[in-house]
mmCIF file of C-alpha atoms in Angstrom:
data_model
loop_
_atom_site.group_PDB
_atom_site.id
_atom_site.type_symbol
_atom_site.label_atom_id
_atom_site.label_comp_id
_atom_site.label_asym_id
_atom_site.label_seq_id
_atom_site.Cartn_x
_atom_site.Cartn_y
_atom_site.Cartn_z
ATOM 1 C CA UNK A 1 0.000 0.000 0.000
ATOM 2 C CA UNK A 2 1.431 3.700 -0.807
ATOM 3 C CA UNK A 3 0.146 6.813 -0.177
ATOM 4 C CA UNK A 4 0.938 10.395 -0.056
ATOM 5 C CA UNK A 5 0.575 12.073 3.317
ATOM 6 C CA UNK A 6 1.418 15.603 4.209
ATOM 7 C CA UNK A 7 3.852 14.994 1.544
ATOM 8 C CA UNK A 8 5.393 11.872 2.772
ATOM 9 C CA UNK A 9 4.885 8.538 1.077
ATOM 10 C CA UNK A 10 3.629 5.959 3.125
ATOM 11 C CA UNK A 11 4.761 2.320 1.944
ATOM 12 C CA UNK A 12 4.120 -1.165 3.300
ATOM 13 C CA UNK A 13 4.507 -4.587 2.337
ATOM 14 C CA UNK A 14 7.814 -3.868 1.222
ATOM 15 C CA UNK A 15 10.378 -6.829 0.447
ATOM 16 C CA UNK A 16 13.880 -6.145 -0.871
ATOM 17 C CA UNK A 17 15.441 -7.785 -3.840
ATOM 18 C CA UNK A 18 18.472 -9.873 -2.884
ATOM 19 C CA UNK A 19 21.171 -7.533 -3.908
ATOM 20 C CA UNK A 20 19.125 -4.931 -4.665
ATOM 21 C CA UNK A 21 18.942 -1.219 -2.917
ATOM 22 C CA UNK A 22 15.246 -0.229 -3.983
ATOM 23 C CA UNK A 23 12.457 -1.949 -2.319
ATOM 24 C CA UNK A 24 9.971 -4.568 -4.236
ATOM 25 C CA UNK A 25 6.293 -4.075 -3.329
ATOM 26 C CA UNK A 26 3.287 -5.396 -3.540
ATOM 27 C CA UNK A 27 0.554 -4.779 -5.436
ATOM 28 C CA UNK A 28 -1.340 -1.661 -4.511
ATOM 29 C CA UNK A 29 -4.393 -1.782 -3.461
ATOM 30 C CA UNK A 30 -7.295 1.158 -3.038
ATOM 31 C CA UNK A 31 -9.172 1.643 -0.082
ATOM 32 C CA UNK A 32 -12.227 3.072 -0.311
ATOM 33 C CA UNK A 33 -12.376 5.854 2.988
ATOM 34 C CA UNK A 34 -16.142 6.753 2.630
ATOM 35 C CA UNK A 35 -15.072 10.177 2.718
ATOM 36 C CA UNK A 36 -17.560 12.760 1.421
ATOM 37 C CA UNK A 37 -16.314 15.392 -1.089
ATOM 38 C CA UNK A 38 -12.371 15.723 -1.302
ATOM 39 C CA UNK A 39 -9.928 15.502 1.092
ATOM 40 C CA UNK A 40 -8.124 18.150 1.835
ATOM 41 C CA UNK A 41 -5.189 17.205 4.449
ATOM 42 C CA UNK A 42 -4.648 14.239 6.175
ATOM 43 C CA UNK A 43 -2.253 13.002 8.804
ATOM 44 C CA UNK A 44 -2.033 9.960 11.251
ATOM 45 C CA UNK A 45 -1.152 8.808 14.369
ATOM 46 C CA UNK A 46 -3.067 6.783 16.945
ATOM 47 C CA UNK A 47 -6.081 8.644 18.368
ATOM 48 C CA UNK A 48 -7.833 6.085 20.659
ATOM 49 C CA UNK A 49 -4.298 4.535 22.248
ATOM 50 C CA UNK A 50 -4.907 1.060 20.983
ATOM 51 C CA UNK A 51 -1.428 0.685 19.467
ATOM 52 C CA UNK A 52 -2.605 0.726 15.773
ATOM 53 C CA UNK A 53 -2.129 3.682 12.979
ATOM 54 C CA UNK A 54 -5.380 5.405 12.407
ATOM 55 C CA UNK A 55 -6.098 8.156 9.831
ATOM 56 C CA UNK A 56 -7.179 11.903 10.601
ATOM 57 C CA UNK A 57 -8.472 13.567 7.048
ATOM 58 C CA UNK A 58 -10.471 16.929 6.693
ATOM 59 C CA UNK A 59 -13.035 17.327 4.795
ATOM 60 C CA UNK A 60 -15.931 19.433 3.553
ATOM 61 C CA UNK A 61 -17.917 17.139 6.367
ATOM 62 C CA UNK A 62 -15.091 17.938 8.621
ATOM 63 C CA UNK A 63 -12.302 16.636 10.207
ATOM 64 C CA UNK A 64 -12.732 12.459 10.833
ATOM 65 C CA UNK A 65 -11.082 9.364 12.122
ATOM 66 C CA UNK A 66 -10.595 6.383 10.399
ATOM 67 C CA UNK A 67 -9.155 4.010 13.089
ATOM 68 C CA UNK A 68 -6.374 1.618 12.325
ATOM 69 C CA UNK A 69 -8.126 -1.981 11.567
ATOM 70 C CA UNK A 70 -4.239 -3.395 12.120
ATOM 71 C CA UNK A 71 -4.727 -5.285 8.947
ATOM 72 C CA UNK A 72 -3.865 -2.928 6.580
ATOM 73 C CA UNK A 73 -7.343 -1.513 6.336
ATOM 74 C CA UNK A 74 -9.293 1.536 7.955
ATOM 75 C CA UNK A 75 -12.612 1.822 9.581
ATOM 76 C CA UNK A 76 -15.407 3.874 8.478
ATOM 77 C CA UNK A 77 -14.357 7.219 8.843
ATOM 78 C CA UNK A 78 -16.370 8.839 12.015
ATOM 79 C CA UNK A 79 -16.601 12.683 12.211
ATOM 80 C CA UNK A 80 -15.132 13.944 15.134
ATOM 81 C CA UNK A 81 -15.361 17.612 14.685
ATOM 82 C CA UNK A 82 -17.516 19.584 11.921
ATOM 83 C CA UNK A 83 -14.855 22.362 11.811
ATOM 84 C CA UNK A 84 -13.657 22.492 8.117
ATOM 85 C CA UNK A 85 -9.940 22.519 7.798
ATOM 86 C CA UNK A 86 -7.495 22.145 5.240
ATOM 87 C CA UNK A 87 -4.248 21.540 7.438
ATOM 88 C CA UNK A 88 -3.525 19.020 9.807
ATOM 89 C CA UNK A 89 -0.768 18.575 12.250
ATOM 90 C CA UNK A 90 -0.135 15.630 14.613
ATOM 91 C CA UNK A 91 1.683 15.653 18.178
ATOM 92 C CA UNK A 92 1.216 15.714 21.700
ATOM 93 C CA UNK A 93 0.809 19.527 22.526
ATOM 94 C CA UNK A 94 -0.333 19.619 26.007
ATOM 95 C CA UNK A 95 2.203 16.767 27.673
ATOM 96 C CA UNK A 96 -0.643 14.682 28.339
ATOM 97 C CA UNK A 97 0.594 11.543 26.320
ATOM 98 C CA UNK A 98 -2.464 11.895 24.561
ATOM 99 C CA UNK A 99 -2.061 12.744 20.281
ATOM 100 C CA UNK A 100 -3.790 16.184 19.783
ATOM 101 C CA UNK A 101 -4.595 17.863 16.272
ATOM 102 C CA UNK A 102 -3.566 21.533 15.458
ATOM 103 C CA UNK A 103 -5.402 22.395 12.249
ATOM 104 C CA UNK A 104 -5.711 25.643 9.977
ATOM 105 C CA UNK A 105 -8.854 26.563 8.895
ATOM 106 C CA UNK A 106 -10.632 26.599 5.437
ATOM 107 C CA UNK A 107 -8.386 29.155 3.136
ATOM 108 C CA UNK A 108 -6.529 30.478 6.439
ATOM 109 C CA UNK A 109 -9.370 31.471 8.133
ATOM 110 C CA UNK A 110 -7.521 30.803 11.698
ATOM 111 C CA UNK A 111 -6.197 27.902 13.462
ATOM 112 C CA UNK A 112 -7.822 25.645 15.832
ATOM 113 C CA UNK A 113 -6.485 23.091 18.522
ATOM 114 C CA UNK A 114 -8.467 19.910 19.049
ATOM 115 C CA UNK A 115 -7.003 17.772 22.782
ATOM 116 C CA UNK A 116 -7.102 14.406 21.956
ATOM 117 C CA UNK A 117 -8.636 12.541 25.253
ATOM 118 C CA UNK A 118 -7.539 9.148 24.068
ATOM 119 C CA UNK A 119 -10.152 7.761 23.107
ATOM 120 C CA UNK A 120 -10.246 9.143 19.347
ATOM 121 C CA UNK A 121 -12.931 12.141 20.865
ATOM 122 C CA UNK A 122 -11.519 15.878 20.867
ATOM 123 C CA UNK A 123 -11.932 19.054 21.873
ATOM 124 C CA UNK A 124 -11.683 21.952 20.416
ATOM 125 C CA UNK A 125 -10.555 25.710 21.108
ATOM 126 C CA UNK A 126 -9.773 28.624 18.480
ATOM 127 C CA UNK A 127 -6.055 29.659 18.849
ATOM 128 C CA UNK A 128 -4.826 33.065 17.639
ATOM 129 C CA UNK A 129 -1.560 32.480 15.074
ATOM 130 C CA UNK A 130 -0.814 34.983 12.557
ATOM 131 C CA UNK A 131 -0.437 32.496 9.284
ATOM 132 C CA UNK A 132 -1.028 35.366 6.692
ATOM 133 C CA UNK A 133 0.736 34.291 3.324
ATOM 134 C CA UNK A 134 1.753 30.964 4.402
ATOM 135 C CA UNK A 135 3.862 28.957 2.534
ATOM 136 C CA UNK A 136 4.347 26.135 4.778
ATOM 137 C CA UNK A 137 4.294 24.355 8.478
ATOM 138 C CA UNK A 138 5.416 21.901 10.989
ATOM 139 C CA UNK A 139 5.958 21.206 14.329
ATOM 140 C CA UNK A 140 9.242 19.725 15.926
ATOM 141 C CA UNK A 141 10.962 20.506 19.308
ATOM 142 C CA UNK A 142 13.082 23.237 17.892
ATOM 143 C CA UNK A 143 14.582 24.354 21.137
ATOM 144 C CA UNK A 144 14.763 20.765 23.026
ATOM 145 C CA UNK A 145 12.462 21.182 25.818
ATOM 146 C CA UNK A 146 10.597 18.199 24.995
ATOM 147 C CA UNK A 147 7.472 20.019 23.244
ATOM 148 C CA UNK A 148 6.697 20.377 19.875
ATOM 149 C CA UNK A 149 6.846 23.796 18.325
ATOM 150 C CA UNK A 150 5.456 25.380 15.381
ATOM 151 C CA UNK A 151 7.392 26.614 12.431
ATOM 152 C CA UNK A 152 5.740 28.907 9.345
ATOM 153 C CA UNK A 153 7.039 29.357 6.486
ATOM 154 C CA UNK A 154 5.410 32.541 5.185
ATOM 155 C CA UNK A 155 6.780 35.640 2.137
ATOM 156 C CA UNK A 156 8.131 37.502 5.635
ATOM 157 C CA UNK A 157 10.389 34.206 6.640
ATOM 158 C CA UNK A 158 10.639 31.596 9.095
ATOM 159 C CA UNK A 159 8.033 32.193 11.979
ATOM 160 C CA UNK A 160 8.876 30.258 15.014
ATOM 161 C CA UNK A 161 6.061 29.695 17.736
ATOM 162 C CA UNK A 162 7.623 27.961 21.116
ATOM 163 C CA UNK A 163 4.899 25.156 22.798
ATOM 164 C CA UNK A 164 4.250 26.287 26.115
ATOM 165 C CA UNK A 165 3.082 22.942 27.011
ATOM 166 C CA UNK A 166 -0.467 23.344 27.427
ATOM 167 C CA UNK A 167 -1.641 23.571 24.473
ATOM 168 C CA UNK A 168 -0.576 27.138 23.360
ATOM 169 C CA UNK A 169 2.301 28.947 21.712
ATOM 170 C CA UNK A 170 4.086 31.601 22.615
ATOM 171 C CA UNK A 171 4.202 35.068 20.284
ATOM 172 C CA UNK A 172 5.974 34.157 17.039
ATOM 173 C CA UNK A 173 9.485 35.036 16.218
ATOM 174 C CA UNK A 174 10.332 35.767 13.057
ATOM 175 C CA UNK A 175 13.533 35.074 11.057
ATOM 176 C CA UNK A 176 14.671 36.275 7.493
ATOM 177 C CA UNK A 177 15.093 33.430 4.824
ATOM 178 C CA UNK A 178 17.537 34.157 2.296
ATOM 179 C CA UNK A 179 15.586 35.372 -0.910
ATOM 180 C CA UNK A 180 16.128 32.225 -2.842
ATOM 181 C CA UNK A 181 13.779 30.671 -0.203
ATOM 182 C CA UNK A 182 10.799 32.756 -0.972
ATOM 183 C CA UNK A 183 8.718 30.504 -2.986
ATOM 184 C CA UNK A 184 5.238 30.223 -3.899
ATOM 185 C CA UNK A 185 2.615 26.916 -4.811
ATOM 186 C CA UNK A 186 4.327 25.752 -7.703
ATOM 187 C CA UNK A 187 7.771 26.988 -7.249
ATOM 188 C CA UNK A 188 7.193 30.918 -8.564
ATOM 189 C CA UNK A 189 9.263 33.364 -7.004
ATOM 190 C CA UNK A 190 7.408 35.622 -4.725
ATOM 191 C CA UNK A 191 7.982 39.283 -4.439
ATOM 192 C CA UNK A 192 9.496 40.805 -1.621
#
């Protein structure tokens, strides 16, 4: 099975040729999600703490859960949340050992912050992050505290948000990119 998640390939089933660096795989196979209208991000992680990879995707229905089957497979996706996003982002944000979703809304329109409670249910709150003309995002402990922060890539630079472990950022900081960085969808040059 392959597909393309927040821009990284997801492969299993892989078996490598004796003598061979590039993996073999299987045949693919297409898994019909159930999902209404077209998906817009996705991202996964375990949501209900069961040990298996489930599968967050947003919607025009919203944001749903597919849980992990552990065969390979997905359940019917259940709608969580009718907030319509087209970002999602996976970690633990409040230290809670629980996975919690930070997603931006419809064509920027903010960003909201659903705590996962374990048990594949959120909740959600409306957090205030300036994301005008953004390019791209992440989180990642960027100062090695142990909680993951969010980095923008917007036309003004780098934007750096540190976790303050419950859940919220701090104000962003904002570093110059080099102008060679300052690319639009598609690869055009932006102007500065």
């Amino acid at each position: 099975m392959a597909a393309v998640l927040g821009g990284v390939l997801l492969l299993s089933n892989a078996a490598w040729a004796a003598g061979c660096s590039i993996p073999i795989f299987g045949q693919p196979r297409q898994l019909n999600l159930d999902i209404v209208g077209t998906v817009y991000g996705a991202a996964i992680g375990d949501f209900n703490n069961d040990g298996r990879t489930d599968l967050a995707v947003t919607s025009p229905a919203g944001i749903g859960i597919l849980f992990g089957t552990g065969q390979g497979g997905f359940s019917a996706p259940q709608t969580v949340l009718t907030n319509v996003c087209d970002t999602l982002l996976v970690a633990d944000l409040n230290g809670d050992g629980k996975l919690d979703l930070l997603a931006r809304g419809e064509s920027g329109s903010g960003w909201w912050l659903f705590l996962g409670n374990g048990n594949g249910a959120f909740a959600s709150q409306a957090i205030a992050l300036d994301t005008s003309y953004l390019i791209a995002e992440a989180l990642s402990d960027l100062n090695h505290d142990g909680k993951p922060d969010l980095a923008l890539i917007t036309t003004d630079g780098l934007r750096v948000s540190l976790n303050r472990g419950d859940g919220s950022f701090g104000p962003a900081v904002t570093y110059s990119l080099s102008p060679g960085l300052h690319r639009g969808p598609g690869g055009q040059r932006l102007q500065q």
